[in-house]
mmCIF file of C-alpha atoms in Angstrom:
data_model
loop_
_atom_site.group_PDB
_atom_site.id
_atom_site.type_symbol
_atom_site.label_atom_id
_atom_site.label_comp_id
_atom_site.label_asym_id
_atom_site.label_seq_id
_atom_site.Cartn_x
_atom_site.Cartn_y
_atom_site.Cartn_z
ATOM 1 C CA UNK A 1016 126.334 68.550 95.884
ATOM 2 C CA UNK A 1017 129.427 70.520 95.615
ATOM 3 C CA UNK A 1018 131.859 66.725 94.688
ATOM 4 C CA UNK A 1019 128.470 66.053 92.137
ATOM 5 C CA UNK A 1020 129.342 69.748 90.321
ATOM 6 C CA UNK A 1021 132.910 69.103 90.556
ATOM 7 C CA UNK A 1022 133.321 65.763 88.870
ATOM 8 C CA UNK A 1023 130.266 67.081 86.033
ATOM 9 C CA UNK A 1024 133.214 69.667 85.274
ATOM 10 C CA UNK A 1025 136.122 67.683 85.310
ATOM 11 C CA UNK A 1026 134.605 64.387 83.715
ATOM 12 C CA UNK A 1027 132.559 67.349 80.999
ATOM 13 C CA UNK A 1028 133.579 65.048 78.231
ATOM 14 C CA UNK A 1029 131.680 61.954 79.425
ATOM 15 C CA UNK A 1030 129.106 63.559 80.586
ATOM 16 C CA UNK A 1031 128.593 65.970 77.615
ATOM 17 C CA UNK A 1032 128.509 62.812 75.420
ATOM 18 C CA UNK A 1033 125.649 61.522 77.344
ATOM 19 C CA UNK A 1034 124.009 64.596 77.574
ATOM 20 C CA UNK A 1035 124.054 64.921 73.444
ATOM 21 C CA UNK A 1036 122.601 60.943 73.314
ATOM 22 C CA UNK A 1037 119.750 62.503 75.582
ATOM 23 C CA UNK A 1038 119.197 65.578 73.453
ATOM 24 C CA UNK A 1039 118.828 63.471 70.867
ATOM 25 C CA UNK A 1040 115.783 61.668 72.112
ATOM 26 C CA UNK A 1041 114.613 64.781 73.151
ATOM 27 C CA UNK A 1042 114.444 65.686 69.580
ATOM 28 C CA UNK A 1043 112.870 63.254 68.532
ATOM 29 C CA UNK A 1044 110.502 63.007 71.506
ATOM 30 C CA UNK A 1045 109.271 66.277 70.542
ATOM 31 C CA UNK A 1046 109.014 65.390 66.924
ATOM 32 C CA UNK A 1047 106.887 62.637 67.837
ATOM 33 C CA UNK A 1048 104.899 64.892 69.739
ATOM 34 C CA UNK A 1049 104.772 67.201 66.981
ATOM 35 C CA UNK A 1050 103.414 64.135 64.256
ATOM 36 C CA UNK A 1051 101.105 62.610 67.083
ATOM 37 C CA UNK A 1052 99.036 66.053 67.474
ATOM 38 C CA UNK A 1053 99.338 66.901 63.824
ATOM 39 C CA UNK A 1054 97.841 63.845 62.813
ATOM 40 C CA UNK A 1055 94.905 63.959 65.816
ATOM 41 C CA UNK A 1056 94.683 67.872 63.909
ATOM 42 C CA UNK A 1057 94.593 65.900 60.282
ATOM 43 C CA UNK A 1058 92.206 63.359 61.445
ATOM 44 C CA UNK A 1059 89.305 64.814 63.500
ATOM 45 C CA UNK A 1060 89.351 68.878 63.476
ATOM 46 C CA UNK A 1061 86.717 68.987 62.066
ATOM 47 C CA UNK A 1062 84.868 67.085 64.086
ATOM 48 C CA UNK A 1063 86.382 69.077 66.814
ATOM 49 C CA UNK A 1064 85.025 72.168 65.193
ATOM 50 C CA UNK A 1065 81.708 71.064 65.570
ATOM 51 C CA UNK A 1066 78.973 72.381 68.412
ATOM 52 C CA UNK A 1067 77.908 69.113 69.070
ATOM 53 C CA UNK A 1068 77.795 66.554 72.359
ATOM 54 C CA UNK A 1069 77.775 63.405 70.972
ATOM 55 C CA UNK A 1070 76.578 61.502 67.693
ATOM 56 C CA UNK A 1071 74.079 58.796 67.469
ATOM 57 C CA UNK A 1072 74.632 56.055 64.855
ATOM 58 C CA UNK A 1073 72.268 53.643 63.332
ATOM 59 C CA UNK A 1074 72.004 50.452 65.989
ATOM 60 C CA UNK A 1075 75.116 48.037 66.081
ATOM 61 C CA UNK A 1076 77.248 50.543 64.341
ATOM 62 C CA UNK A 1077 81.395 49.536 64.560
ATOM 63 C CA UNK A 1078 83.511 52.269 65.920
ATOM 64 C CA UNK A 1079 85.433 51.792 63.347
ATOM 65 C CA UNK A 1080 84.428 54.112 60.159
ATOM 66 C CA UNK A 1081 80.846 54.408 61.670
ATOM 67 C CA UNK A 1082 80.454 57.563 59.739
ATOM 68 C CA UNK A 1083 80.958 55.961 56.391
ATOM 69 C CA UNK A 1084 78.541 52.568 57.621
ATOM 70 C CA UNK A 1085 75.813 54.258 59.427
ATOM 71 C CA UNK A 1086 72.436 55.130 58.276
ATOM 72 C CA UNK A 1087 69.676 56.708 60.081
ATOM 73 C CA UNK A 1088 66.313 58.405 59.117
ATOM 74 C CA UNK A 1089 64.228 61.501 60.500
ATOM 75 C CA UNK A 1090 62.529 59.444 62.991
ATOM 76 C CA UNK A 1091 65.357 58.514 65.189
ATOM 77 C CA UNK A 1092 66.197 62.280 65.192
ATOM 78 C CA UNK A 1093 62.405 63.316 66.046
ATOM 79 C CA UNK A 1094 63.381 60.971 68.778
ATOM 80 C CA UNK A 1095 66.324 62.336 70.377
ATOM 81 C CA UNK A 1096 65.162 65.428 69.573
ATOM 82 C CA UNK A 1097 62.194 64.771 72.129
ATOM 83 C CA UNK A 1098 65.098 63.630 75.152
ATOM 84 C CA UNK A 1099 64.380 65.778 77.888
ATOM 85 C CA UNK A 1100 68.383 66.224 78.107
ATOM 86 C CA UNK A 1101 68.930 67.346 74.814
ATOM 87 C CA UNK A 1102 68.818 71.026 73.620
ATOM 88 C CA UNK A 1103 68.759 70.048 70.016
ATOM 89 C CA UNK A 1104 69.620 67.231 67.709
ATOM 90 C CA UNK A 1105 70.054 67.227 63.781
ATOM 91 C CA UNK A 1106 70.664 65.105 60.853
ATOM 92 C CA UNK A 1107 74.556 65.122 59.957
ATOM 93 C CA UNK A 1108 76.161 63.449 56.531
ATOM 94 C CA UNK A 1109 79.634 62.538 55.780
ATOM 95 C CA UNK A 1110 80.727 60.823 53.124
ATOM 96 C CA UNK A 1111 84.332 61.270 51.376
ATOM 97 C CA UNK A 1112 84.526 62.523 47.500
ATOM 98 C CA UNK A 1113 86.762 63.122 45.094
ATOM 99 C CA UNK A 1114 86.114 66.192 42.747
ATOM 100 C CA UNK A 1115 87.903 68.762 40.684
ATOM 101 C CA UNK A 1116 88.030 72.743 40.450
ATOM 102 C CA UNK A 1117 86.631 74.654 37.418
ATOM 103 C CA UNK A 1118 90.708 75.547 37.025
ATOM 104 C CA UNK A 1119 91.438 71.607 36.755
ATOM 105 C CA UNK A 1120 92.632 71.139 39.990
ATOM 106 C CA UNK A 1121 92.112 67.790 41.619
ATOM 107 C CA UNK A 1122 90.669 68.363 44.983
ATOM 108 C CA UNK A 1123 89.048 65.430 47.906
ATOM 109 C CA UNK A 1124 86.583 66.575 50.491
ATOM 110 C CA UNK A 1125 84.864 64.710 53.751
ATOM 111 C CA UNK A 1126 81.666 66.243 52.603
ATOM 112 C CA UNK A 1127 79.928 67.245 56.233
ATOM 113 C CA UNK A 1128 75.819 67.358 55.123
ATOM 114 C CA UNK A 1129 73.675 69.896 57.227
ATOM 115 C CA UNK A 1130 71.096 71.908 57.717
ATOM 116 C CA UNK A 1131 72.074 75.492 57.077
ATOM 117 C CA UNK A 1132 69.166 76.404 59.505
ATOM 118 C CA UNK A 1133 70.314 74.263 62.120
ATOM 119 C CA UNK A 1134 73.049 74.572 64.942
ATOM 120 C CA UNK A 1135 75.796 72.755 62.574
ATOM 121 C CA UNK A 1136 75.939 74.995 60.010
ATOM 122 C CA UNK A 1137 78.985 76.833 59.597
ATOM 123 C CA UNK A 1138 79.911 80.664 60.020
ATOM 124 C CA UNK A 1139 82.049 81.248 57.554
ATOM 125 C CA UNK A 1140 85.441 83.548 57.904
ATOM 126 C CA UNK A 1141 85.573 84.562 54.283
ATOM 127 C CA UNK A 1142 82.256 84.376 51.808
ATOM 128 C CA UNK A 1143 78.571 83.707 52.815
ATOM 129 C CA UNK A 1144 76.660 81.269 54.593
ATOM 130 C CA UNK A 1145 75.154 78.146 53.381
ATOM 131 C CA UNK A 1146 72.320 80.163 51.770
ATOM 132 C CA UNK A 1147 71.847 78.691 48.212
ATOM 133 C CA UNK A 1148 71.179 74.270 47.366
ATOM 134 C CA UNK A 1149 74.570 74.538 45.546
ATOM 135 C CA UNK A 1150 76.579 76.530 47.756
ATOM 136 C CA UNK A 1151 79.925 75.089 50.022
ATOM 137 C CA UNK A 1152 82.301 76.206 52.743
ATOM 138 C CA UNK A 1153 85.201 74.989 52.285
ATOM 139 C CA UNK A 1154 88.218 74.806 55.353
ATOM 140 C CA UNK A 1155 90.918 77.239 55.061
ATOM 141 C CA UNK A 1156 93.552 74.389 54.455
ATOM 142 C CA UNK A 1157 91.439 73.945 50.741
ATOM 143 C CA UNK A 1158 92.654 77.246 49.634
ATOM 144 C CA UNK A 1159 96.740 76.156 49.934
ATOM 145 C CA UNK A 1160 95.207 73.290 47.470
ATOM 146 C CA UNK A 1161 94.102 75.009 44.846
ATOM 147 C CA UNK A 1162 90.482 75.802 45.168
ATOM 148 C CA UNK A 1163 89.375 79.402 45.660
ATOM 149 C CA UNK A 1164 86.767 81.440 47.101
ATOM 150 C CA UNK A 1165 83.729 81.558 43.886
ATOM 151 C CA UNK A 1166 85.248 78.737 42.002
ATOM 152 C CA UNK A 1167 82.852 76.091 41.024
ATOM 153 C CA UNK A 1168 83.312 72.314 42.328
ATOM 154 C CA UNK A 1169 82.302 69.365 39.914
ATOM 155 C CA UNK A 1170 81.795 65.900 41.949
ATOM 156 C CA UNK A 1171 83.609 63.286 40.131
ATOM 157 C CA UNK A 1172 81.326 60.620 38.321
ATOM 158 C CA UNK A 1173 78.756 62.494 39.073
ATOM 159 C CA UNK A 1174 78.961 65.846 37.645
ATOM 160 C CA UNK A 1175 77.338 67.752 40.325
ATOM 161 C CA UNK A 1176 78.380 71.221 40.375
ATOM 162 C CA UNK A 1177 79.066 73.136 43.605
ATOM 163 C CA UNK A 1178 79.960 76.393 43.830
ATOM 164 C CA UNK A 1179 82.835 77.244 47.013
ATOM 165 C CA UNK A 1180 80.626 80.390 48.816
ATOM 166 C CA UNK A 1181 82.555 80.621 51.946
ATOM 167 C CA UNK A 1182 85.657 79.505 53.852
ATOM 168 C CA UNK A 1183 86.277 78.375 57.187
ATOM 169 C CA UNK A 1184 88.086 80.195 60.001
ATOM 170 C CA UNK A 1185 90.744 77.682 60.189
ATOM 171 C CA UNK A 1186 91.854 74.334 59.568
ATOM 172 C CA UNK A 1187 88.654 71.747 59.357
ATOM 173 C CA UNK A 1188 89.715 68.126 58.359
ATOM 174 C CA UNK A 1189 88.440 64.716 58.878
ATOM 175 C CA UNK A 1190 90.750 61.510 58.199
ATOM 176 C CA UNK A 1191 93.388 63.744 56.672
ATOM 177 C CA UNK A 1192 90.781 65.573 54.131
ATOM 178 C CA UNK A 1193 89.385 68.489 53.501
ATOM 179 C CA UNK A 1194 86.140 69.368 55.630
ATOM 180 C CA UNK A 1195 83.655 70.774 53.074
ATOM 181 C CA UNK A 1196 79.900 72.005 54.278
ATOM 182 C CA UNK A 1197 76.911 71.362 51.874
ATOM 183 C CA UNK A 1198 72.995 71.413 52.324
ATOM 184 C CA UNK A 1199 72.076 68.448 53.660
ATOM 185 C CA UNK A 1200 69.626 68.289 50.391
ATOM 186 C CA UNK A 1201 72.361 68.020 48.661
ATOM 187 C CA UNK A 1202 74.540 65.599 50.705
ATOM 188 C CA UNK A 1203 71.564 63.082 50.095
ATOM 189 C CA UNK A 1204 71.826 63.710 46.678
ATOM 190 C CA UNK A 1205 75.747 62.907 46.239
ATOM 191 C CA UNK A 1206 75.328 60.127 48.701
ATOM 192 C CA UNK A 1207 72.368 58.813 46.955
ATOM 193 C CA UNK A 1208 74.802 58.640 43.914
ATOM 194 C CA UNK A 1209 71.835 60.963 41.686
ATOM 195 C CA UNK A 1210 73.174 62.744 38.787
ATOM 196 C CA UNK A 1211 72.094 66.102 37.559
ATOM 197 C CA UNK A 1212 68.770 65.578 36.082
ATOM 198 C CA UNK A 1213 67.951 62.182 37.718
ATOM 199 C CA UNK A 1214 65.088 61.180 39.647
ATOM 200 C CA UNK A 1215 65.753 61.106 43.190
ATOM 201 C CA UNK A 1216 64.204 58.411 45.337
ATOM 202 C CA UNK A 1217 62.020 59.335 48.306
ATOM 203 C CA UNK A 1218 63.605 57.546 51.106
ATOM 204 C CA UNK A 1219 67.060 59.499 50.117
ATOM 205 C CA UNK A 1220 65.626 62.552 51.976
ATOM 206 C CA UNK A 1221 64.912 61.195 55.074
ATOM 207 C CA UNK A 1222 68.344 59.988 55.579
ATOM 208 C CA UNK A 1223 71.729 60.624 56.840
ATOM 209 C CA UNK A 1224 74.855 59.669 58.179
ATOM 210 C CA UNK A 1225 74.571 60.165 61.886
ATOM 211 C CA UNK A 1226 72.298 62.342 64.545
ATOM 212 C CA UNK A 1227 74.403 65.632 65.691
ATOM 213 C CA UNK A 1228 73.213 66.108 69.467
ATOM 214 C CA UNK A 1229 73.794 68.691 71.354
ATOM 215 C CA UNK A 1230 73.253 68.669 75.623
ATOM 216 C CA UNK A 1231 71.054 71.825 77.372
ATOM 217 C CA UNK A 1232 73.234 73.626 79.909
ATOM 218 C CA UNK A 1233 73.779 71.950 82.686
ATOM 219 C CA UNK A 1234 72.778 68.811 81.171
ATOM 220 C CA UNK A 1235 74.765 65.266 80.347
ATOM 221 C CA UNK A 1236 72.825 63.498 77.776
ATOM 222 C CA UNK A 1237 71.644 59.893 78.540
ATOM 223 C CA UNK A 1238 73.085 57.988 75.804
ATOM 224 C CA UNK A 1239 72.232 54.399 76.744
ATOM 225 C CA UNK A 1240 68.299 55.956 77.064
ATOM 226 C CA UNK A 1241 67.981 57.659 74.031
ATOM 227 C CA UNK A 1242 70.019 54.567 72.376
ATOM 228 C CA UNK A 1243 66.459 52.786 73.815
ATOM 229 C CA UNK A 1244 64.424 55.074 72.523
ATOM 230 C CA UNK A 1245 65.556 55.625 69.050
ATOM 231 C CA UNK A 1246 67.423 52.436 68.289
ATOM 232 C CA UNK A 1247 70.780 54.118 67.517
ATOM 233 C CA UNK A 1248 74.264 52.986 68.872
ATOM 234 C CA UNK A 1249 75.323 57.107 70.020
ATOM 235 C CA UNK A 1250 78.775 57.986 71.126
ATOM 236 C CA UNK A 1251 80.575 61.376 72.908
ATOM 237 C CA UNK A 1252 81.794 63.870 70.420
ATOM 238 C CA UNK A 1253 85.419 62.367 71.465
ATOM 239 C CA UNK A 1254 84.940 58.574 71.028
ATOM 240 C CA UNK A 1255 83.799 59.306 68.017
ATOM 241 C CA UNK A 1256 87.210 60.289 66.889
ATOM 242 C CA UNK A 1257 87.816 56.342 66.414
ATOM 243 C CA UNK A 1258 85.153 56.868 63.763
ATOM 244 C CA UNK A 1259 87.845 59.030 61.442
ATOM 245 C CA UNK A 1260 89.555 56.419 58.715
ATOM 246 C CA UNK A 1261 92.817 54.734 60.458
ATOM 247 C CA UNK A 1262 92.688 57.262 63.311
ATOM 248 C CA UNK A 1263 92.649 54.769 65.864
ATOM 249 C CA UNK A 1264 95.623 52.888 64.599
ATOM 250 C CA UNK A 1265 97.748 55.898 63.965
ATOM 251 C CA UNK A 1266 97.587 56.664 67.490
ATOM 252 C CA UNK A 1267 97.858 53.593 68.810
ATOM 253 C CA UNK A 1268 101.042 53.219 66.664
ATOM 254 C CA UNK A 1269 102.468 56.523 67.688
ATOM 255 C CA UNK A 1270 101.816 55.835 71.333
ATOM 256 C CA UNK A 1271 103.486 52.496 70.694
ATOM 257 C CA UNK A 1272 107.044 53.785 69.113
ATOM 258 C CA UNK A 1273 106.617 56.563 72.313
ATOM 259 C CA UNK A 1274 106.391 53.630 75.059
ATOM 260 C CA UNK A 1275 110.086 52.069 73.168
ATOM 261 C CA UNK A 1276 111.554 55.512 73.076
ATOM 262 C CA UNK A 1277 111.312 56.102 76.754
ATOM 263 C CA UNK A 1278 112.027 52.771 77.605
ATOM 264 C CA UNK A 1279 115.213 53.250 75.638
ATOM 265 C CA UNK A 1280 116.482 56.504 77.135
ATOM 266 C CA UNK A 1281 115.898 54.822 80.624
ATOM 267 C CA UNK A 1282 117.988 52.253 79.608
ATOM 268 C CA UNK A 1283 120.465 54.150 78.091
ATOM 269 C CA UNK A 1284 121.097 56.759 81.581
ATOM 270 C CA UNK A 1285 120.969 53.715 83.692
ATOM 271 C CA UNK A 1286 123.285 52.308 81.481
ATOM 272 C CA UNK A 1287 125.931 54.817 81.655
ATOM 273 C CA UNK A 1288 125.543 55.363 85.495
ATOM 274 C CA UNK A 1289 126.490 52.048 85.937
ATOM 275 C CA UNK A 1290 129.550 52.281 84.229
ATOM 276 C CA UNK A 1291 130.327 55.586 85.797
ATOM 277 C CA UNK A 1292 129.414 54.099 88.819
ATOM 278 C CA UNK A 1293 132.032 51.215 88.796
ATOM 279 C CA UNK A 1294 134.649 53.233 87.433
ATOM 280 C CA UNK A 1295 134.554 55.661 90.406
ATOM 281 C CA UNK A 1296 134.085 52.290 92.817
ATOM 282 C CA UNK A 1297 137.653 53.472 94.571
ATOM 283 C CA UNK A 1298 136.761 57.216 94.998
ATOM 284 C CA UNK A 1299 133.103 56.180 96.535
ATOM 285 C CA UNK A 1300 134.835 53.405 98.936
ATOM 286 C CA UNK A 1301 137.186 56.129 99.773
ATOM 287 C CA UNK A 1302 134.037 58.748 100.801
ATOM 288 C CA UNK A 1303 132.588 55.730 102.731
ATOM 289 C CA UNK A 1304 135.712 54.722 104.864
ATOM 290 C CA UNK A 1305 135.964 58.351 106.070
ATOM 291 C CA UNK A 1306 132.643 58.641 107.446
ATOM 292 C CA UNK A 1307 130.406 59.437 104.342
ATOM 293 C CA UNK A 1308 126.783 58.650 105.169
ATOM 294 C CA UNK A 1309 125.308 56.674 101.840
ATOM 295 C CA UNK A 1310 122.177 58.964 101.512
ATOM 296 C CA UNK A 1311 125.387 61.471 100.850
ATOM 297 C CA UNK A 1312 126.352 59.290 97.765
ATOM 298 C CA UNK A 1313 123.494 58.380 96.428
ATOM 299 C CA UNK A 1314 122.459 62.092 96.365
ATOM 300 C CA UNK A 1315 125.803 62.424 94.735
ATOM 301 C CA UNK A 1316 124.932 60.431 92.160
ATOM 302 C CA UNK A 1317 121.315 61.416 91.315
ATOM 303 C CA UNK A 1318 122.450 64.926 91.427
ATOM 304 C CA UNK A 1319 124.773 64.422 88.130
ATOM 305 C CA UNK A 1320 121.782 62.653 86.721
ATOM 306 C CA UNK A 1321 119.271 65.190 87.350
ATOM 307 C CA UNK A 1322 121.522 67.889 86.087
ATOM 308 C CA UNK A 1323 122.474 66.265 82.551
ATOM 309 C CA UNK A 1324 118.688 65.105 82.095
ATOM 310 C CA UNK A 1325 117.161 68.524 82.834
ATOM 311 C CA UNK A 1326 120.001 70.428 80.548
ATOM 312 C CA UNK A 1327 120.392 67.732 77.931
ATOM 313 C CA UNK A 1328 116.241 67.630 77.409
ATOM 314 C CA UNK A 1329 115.976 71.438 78.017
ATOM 315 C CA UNK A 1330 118.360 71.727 74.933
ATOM 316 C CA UNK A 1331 116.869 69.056 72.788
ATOM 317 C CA UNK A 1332 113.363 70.635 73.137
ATOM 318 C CA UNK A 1333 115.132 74.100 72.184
ATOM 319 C CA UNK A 1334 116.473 72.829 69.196
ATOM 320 C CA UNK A 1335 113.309 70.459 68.177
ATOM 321 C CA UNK A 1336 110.705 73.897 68.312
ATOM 322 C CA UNK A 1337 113.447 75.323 66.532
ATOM 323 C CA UNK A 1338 113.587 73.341 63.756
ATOM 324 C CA UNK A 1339 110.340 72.717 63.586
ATOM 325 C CA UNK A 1340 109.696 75.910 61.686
ATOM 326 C CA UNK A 1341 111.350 74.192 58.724
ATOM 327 C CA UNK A 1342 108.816 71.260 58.336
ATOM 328 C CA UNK A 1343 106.043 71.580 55.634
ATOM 329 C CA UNK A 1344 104.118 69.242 53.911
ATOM 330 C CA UNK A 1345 103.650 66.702 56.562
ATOM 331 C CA UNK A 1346 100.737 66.988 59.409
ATOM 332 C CA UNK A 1347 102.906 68.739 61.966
ATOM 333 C CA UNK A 1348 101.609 70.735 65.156
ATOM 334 C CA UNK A 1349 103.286 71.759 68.745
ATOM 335 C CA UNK A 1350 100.949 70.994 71.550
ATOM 336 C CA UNK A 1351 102.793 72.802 74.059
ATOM 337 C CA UNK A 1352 101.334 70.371 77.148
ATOM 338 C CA UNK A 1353 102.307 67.248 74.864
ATOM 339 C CA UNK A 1354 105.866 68.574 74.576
ATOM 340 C CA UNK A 1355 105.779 69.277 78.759
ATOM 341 C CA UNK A 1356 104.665 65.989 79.528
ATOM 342 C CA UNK A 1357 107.158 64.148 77.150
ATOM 343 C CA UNK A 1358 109.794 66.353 78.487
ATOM 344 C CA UNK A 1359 108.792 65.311 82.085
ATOM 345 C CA UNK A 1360 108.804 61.829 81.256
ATOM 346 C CA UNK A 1361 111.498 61.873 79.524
ATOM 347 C CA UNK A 1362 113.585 63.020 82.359
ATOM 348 C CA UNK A 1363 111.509 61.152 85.360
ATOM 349 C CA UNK A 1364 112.057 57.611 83.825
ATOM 350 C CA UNK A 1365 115.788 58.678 83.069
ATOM 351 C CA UNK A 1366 116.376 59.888 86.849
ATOM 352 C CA UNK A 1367 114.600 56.142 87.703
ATOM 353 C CA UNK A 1368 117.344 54.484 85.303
ATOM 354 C CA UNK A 1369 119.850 56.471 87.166
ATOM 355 C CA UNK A 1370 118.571 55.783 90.750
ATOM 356 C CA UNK A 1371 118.792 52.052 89.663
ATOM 357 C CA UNK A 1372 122.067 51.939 88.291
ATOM 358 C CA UNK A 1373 123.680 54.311 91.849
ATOM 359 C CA UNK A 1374 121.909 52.080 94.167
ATOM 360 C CA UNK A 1375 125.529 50.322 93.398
ATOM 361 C CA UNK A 1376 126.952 52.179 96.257
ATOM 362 C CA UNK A 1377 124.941 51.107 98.979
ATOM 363 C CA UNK A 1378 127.233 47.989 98.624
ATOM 364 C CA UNK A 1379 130.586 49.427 98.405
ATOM 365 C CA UNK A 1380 132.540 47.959 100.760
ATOM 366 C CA UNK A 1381 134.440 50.649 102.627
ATOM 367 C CA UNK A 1382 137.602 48.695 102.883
ATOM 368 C CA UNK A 1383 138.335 48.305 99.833
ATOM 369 C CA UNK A 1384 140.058 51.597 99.648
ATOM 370 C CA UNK A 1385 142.593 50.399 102.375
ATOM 371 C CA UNK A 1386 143.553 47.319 100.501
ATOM 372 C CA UNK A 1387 141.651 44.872 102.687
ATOM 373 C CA UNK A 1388 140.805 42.683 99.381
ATOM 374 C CA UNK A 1389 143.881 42.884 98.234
#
């Protein structure tokens, strides 16, 4: 321990060089963090927001935008709604739109359809509940957009007015949009495509995007049963995350560049052990010929590595949260556990790219430092 601290002092140059390569992926480890969690935050909070269990779809449903492909009518949810092991299930719309503010301002909204007597209505922060046909809660996030609390909403190509009656505790999106609550009267309405004034077909009622369930206490609800029962294709609240637009290739891109970039900074520490390792070849042959055990130099070694990983990440994650505080305008949020575990990781696989490189000295030959291959 005490030669490991030494040479980390004397050879500070070298090492500090390293340790500023691995603060540097620590920075950007943590900014990857940062965009992976603000984009799971951009893409599904307000599903997350939700009371709900799991959703039922109609049968044969994709994963894959099955909010924006599924239809289902009232009697699939009178038939979940009769499941022994679920408390309550509702009708739930979503559909996207595009609309603008009576100010002029362009504003998009995942319009979330439901019944403001049922479990999924909202409770608003600011404003009133769901209490009049017209009527929408908007999510906080809205409000840095442009709209405001009592301005009026006009669906585009349509021309149905809304009027914004409440706002959301916090942020509510769903594939990187706006969450915005309306009756589920008139959801079908917008999603029927009916303008103000038109005749509204029957059959446009008794629809809706997917079945909200939610479980009794205690309870698990049997999916693959009431699947059997009503004909619907239902999925946990969290698989149907997948369901958000390009969620599941976002993350599976993110995780992707996250797999290289610890892969690299193994490569990188084993990379420079080795060369410190050779260059010090003399000095370890010297430790073995007097009687140094090799468990004592291979602790030696894994020491220095342990002590520039844990300092050089410790510092890069300083800096990262740091300058964090300066980012705006991109989906951007600290998971505190997601910055732990890529710290961790970041430093395990470097210590295993060290403990490959030192493994070296287990074949130093110990007379070599009294000439013998000379």
């Amino acid at each position: 321990m005490f030669l490991a601290l030494r040479e980390l002092w004397y050879a500070r140059v070298r090492f500090g060089l390293m340790g500023g390569v691995v603060a540097l992926i620590s920075i950007l480890t943590v900014m990857l963090s940062g965009l992976s969690s603000g984009l799971v935050d951009d893409g599904v909070s307000g599903l997350r927001a939700l009371p709900v269990d799991a959703f039922a779809f109609a049968h044969g449903t994709k994963t894959d935008s099955a909010f924006t492909r599924s239809t289902i009518d009232t009697a699939q949810v009178a038939a979940w709604r009769s499941r022994p092991d679920v408390a309550d299930a509702a009708p739930f719309g979503n559909t996207l739109v595009n609309a603008k503010t009576g100010g002029g301002v362009a504003v998009d909204f995942a319009l979330f359809g439901v019944d403001p007597q049922s479990f999924l209505a909202p409770d608003p922060a600011q404003g009133a509940r769901l209490d009049r046909p017209d009527g929408i809660v908007v999510s906080a996030t809205a409000l840095d957009k442009g709209a405001r609390l009592g301005d009026t909403v006009v669906i585009d190509r349509l021309g149905t007015t809304l009027t914004i009656v409440g706002v959301t505790a916090g942020k509510q999106t769903f594939g990187h949009v706006d969450v915005a609550y309306v009756p589920l009267h008139t959801w079908q309405q917008i999603h029927a495509g009916v303008k103000p004034g038109e005749q509204v077909r029957e059959q446009a009622y008794r629809e809706a995007s997917a079945v909200a369930l939610r479980a009794r206490p205690g309870a698990t609800v049997d999916l693959a049963a009431g699947d059997a029962a009503a004909d619907t294709t239902a999925m946990t609240r969290t698989a149907s995350y997948d369901a958000s637009p390009g969620f599941s290739a976002e993350m599976a891109t993110m995780s992707l560049i996250k797999v290289f970039l610890y892969a690299i900074s193994a490569l990188v520490v084993g990379a420079f052990f080795l060369v410190w390792t050779i260059q010090r070849a003399g000095e370890l042959a010297v430790l073995r010929a007097i009687g140094a055990p090799t468990r004592f130099l291979l602790a030696d070694g894994l020491t220095q590595a342990v002590v520039v990983l844990v300092g050089a990440t410790a510092v890069g994650v300083l800096i990262a949260v740091g300058g964090s505080r300066f980012i705006h305008g991109m989906p951007f949020t600290l998971d505190p556990a997601a910055i732990a575990t890529g710290a961790g990781l970041l430093v395990l696989l470097g210590v295993l790219g060290a403990a490959a490189a030192i493994v070296r000295v287990t074949r130093i030959d110990p007379l070599a430092a009294l000439g013998a291959n000379r």
